Short mmCIF file of C-alpha atoms and ligand atoms in Angstrom, two decimals:
data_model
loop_
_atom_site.label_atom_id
_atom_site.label_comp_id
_atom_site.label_asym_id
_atom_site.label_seq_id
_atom_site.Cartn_x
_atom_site.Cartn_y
_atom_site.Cartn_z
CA UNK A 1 136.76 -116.11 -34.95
CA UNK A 2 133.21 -116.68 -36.42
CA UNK A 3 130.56 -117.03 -34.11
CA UNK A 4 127.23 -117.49 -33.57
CA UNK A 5 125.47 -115.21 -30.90
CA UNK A 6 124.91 -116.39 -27.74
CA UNK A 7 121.34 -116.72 -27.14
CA UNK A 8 118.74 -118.43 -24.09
CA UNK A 9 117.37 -121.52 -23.98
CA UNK A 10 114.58 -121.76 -27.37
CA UNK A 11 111.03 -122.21 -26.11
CA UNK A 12 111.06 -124.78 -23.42
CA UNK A 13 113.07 -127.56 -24.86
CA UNK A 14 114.73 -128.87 -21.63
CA UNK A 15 117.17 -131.11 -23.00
CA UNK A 16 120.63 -130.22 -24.65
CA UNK A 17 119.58 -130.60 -28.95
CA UNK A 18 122.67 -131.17 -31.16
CA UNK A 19 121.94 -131.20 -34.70
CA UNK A 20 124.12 -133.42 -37.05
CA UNK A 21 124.41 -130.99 -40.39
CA UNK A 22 126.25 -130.53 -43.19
CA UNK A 23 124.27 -130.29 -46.87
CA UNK A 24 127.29 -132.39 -48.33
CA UNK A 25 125.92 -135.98 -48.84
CA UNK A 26 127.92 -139.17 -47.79
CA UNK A 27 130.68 -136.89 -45.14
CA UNK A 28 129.77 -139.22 -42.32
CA UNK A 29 127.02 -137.35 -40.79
CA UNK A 30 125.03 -140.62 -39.94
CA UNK A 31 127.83 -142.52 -39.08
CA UNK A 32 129.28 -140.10 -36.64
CA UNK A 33 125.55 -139.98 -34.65
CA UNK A 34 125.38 -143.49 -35.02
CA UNK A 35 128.53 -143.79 -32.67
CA UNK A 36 128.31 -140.59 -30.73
CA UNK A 37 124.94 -141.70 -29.14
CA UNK A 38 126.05 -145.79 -28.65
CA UNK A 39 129.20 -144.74 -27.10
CA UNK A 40 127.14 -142.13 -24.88
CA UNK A 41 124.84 -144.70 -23.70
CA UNK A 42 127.20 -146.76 -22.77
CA UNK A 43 129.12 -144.79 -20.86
CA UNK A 44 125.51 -144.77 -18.94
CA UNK A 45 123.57 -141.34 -20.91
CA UNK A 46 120.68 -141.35 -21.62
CA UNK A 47 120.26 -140.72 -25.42
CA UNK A 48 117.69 -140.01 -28.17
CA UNK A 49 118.50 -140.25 -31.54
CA UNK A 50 116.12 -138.42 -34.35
CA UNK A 51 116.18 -139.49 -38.17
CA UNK A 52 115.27 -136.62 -40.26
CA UNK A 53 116.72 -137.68 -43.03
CA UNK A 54 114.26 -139.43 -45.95
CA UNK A 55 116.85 -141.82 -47.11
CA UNK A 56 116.29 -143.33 -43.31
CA UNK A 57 120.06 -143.99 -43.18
CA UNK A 58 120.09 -144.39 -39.03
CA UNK A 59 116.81 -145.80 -39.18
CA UNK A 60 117.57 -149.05 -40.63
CA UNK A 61 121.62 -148.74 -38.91
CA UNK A 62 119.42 -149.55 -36.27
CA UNK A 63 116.33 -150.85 -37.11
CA UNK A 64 115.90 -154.61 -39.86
CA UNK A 65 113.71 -153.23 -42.92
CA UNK A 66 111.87 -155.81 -42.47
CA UNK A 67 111.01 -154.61 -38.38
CA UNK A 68 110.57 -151.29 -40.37
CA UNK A 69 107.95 -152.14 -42.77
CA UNK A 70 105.69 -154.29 -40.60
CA UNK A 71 105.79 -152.30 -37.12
CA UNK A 72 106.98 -148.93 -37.70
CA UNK A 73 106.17 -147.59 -41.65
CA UNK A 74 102.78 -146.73 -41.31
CA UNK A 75 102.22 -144.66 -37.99
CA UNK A 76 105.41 -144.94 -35.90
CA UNK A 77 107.74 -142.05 -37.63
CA UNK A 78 108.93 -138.93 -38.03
CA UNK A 79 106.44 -138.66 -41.56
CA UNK A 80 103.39 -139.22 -39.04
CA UNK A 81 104.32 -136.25 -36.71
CA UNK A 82 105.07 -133.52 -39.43
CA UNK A 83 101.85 -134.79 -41.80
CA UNK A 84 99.57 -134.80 -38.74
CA UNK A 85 100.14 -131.42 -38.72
CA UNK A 86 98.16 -131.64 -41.75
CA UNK A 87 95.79 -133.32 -40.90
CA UNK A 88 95.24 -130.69 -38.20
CA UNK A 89 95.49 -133.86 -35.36
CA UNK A 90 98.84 -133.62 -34.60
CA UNK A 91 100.39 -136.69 -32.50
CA UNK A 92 102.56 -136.32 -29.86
CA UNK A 93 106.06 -136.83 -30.73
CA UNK A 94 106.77 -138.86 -27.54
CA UNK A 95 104.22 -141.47 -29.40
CA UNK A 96 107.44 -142.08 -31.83
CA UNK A 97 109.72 -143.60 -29.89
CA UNK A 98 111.57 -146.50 -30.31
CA UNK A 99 114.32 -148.38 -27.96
CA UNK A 100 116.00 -150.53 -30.98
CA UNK A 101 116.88 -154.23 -29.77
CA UNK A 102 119.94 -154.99 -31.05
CA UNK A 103 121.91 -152.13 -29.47
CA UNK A 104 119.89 -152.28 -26.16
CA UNK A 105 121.05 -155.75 -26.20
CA UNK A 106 124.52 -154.77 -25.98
CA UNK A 107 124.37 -151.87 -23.81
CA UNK A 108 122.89 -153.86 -21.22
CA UNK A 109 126.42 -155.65 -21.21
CA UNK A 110 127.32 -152.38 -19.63
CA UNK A 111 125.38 -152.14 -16.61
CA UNK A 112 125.65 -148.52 -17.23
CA UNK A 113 121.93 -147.74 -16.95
CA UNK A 114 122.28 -145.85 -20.79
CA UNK A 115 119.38 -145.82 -22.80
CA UNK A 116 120.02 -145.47 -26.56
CA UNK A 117 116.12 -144.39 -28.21
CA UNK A 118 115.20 -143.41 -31.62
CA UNK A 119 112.78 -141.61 -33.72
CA UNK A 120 112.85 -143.66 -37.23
CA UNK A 121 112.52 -142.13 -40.20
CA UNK A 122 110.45 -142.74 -43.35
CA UNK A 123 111.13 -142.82 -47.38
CA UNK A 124 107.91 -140.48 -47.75
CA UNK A 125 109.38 -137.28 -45.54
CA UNK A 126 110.82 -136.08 -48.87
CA UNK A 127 107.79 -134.62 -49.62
CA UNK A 128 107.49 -132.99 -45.84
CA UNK A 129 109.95 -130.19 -47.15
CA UNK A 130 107.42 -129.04 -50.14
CA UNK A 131 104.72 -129.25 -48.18
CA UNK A 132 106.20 -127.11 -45.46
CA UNK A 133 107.25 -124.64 -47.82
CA UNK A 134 103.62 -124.31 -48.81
CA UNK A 135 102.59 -123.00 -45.30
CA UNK A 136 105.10 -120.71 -45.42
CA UNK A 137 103.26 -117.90 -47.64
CA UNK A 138 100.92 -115.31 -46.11
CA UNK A 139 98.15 -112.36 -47.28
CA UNK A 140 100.67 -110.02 -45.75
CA UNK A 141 103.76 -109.81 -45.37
CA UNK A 142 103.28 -109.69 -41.25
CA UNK A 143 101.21 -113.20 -41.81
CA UNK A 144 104.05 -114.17 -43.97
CA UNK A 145 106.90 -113.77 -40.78
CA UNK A 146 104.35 -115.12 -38.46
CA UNK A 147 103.50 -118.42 -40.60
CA UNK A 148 108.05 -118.68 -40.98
CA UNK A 149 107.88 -118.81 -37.00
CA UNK A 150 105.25 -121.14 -36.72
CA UNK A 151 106.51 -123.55 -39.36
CA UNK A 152 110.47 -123.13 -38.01
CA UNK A 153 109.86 -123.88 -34.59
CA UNK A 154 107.80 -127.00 -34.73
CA UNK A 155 110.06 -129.35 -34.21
CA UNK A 156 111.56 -127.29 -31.16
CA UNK A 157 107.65 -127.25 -29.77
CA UNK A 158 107.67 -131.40 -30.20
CA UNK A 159 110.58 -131.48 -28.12
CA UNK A 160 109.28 -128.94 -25.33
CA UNK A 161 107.49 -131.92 -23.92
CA UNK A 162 108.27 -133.06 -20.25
CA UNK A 163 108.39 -136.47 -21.24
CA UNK A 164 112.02 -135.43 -22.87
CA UNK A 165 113.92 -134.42 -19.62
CA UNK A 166 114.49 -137.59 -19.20
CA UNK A 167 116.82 -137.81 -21.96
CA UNK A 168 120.41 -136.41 -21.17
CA UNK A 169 120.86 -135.32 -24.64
CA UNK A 170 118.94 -135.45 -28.21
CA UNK A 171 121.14 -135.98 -31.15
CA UNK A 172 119.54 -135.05 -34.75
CA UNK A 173 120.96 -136.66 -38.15
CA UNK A 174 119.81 -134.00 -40.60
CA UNK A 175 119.53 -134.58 -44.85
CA UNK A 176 122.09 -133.60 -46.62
CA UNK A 177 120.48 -130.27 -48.08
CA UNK A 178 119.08 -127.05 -45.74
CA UNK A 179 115.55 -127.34 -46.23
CA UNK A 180 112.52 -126.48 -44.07
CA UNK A 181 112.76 -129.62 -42.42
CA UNK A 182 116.69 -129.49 -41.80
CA UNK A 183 115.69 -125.73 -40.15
CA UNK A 184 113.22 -127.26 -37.94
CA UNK A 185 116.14 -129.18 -36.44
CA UNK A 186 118.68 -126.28 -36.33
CA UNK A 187 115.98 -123.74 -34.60
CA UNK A 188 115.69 -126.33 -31.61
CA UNK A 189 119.15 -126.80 -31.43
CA UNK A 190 121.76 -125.49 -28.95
CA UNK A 191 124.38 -126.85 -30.99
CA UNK A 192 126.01 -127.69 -33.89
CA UNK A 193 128.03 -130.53 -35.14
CA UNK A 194 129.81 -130.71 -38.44
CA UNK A 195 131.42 -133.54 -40.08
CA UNK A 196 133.17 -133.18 -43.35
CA UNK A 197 135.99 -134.55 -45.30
CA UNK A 198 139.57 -133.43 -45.79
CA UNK A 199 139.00 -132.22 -49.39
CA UNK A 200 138.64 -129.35 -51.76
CA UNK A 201 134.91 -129.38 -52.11
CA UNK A 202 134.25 -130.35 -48.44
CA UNK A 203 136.52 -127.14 -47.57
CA UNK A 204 134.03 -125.01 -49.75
CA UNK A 205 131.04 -126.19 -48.51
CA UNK A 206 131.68 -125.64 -44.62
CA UNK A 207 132.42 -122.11 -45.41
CA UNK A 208 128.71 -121.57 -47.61
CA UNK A 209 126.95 -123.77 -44.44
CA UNK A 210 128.29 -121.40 -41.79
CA UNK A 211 127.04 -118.54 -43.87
CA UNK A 212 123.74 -120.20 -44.31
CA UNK A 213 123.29 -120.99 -40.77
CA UNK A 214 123.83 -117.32 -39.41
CA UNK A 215 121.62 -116.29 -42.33
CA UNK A 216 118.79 -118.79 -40.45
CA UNK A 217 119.39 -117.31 -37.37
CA UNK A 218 119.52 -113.85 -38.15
CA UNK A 219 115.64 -113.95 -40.10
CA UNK A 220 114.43 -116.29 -37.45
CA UNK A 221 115.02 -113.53 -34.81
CA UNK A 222 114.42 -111.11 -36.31
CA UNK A 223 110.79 -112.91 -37.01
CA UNK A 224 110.55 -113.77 -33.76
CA UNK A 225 110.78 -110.75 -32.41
CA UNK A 226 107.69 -109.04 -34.20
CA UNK A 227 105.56 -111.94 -32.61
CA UNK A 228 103.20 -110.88 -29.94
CA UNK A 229 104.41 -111.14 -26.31
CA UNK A 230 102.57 -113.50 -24.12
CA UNK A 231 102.37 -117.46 -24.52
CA UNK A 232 103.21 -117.57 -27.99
CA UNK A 233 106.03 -115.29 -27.57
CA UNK A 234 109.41 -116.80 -29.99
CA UNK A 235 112.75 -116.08 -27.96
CA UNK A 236 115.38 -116.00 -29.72
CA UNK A 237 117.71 -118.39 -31.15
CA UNK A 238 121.29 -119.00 -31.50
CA UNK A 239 123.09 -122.60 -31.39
CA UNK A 240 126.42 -122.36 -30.97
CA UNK A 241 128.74 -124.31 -33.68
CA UNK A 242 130.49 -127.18 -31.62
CA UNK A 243 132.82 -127.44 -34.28
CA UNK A 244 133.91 -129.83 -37.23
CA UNK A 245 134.95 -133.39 -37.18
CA UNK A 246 136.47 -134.75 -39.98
CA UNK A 247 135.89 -138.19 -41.19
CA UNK A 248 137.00 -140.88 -43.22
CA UNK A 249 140.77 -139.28 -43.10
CA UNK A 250 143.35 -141.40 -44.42
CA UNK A 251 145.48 -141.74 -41.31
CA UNK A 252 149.42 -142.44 -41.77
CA UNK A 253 151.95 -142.29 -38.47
CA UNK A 254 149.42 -141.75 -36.34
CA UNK A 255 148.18 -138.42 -38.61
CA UNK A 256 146.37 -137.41 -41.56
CA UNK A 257 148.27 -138.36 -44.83
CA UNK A 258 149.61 -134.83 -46.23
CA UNK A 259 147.41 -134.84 -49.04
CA UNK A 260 144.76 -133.46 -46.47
CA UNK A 261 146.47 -131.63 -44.61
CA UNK A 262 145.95 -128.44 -46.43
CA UNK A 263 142.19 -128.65 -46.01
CA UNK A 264 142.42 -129.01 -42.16
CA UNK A 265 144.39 -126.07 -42.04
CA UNK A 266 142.14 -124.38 -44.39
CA UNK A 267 138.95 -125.14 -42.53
CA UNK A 268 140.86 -123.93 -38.99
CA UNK A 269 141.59 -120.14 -41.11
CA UNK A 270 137.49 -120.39 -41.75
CA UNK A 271 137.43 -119.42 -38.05
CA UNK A 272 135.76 -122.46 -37.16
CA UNK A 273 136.58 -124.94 -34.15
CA UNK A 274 138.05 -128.34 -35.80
CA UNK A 275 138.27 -131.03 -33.41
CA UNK A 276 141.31 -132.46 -32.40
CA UNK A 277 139.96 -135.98 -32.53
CA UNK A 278 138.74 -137.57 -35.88
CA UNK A 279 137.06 -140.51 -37.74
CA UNK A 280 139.71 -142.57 -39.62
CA UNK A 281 138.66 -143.97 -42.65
CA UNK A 282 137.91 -147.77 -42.19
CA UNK A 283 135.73 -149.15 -45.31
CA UNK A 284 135.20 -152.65 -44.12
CA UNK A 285 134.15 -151.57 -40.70
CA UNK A 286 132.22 -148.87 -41.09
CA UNK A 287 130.01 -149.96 -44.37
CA UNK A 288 129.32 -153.21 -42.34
CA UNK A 289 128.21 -151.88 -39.10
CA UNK A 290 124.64 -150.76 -40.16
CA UNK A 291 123.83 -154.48 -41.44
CA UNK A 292 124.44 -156.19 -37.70
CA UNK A 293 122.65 -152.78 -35.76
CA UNK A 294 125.55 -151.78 -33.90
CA UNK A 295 127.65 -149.15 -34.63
CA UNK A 296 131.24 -149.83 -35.24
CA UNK A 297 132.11 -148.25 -31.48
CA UNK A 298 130.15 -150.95 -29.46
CA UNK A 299 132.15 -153.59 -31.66
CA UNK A 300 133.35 -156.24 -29.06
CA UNK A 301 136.29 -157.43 -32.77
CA UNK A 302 139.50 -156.69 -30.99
CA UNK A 303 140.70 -156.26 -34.71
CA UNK A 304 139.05 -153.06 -34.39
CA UNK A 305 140.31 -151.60 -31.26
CA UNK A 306 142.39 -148.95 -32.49
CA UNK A 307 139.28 -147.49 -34.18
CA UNK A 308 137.32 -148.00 -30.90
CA UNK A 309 140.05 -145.81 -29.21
CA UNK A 310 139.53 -143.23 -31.09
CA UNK A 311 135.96 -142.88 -31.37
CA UNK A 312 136.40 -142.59 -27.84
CA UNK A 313 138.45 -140.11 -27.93
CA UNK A 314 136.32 -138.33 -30.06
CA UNK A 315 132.84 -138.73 -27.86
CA UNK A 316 134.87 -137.66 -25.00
CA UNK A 317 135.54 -134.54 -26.81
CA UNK A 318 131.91 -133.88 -27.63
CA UNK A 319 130.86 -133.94 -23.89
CA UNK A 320 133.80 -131.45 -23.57
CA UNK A 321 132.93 -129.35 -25.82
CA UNK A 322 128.98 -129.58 -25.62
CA UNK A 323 129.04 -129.36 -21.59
CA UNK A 324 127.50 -132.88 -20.95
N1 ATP B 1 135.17 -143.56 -41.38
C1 ATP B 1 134.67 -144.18 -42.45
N2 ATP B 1 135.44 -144.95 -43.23
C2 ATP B 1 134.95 -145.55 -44.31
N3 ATP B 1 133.67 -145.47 -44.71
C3 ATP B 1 132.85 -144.72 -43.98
C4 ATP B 1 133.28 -144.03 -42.82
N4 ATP B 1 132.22 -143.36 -42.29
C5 ATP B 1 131.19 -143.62 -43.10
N5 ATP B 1 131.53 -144.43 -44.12
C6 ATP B 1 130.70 -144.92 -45.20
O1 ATP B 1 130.46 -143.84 -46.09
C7 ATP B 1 129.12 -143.83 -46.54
C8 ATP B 1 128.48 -142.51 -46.14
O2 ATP B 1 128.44 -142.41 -44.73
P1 ATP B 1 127.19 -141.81 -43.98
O3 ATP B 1 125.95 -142.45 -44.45
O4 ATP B 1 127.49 -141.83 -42.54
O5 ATP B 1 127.27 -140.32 -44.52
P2 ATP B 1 126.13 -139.19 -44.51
O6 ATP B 1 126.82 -137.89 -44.47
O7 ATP B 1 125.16 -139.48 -43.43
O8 ATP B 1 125.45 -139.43 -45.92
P3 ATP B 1 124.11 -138.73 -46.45
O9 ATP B 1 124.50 -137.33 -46.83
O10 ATP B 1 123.72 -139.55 -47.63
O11 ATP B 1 123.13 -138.76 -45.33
C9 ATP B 1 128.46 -145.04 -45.91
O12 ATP B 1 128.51 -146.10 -46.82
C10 ATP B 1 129.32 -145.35 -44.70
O13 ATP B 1 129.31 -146.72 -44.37
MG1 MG B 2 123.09 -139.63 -43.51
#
């Protein structure tokens, strides 16, 4: 069974971080937080959603482009924190936060006391990722390892922020590529979710991301453990893989269609934890949802209910499996 080791708490992030992940484009990723954090709040959890992806995807699921451009583009996201690191000023990422309307609208239909908040996203965070692989270098090679530490956990810093307990849980859509900024996410993460489709390719690619995710871990520690002791001190790291979800599966008699079959079975061999529940594929739903703001799970269309029941089924398996 393939495992990541089990590690403490990183820095002082006090809220449970699950990063969204898998360097495949177009598997689901933003789809699946989309619904995992509406269907959380509703149930009455208090949830924060982060957009680290450049093509803004969840951003404007959530957000109207036009809301985007005239509030938000300039100084309200994600961009602003990592470049006013920069600047040397940075902002607090607290500063960031949004509560979109058009979902809070709806979970207030469920008296549940859930929150569902966001950090948005911006076009320009493409060129984050260069810029953070610029302050990677060092003189030496022991300036080198310190600047990889200080660049890896920044995002894990921005989150060890009191004003954060008050979230029940922080749920990350990452880019589809591993990048600097895609580490950032994974270092302040105690877990791992993986969506991916029921193909050949998909198969391949889980098996290359777990590699690349130990191979994270295993520098970052052994990084942070040449920093000095003290305040600055770098514990290690170690987020454990929740497991994969696949999406988009062509469902027949209540299972996948044996065309896919294979690669569920495949992926189970890689060692990996599948989950039992999954996303069905559903193209007039689920390329719809982002245009009204809510995702497909809060959709009141009883033409949609069997969907409904089983993104249910799958969110209740998260908080299983992440402890929530
Ligand atoms: N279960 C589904 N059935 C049908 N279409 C879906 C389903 N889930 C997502 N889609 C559609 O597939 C496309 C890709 O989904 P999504 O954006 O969630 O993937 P992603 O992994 O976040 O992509 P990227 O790698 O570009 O960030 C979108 O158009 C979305 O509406
Ligand atoms: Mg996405």
């Amino acid at each position: 069974m393939w495992r990541m080791p089990a590690r403490p708490k990183p820095t002082g992030v006090n809220v449970p971080v699950v990063s969204v992940i898998n360097y495949k484009g177009g598997v689901g990723k933003t789809t699946l937080t989309a619904n995992l954090g509406a269907e959380l709040a509703w149930r009455g959890r208090r949830v924060l959603l982060m957009d680290l992806d450049a093509q803004s995807s969840l951003t404007f699921s959530l957000v109207k482009p036009d809301d985007w451009r005239t509030r938000l583009a300039t100084d309200k996201t994600i961009l602003k924190w990592y470049e006013s690191f920069r600047q040397g000023d940075p902002v607090p990422l607290k500063d960031l936060v949004l509560t979109p309307s058009s979902v809070g609208t709806r979970l207030a239909l469920a008296k549940s006391g859930g929150q569902l908040d966001l950090i948005p996203s911006h076009l320009g965070l493409i060129n984050v990722d260069l810029e953070l692989a610029t302050e990677l270098g060092g003189a030496s090679m022991k300036q080198a390892k310190h600047n990889y530490i200080r660049v890896h956990r920044r995002l894990a810093d921005g989150l060890d922020d009191p004003h954060f307990s008050q979230y029940d849980v922080v749920l990350i859509d990452c880019p589809p590529n591993f990048n600097v900024v895609t580490k950032t996410a994974i270092v302040a993460s105690d877990h791992v979710l993986i969506p991916a489709k029921a193909d050949y390719l998909s198969t391949l690619g889980i098996d290359y991301l777990l590699r690349s995710l130990n191979e994270l871990v295993s520098d970052y520690n052994e990084f942070a453990s040449l920093e000095s002791p003290g305040e600055t001190a770098s514990p290690p790291i170690g987020p454990q893989i929740l497991g994969v979800v696949f999406t988009m599966l062509q469902i027949y008699g209540g299972r996948p269609i044996s065309a896919l079959r294979p690669y569920i079975a495949q992926t189970k061999r890689l060692g990996v934890t599948v989950f039992d529940s999954h996303m069905r594929e559903n193209k007039t739903l689920f390329s719809d949802a982002p245009a009204y703001g809510v995702p497909v799970v809060l959709d009141g269309n009883s033409g949609a209910q069997h969907i409904v029941d089983e993104l249910e089924a799958l969110v209740t398996e998260f908080e299983n499996r992440a402890g929530l």
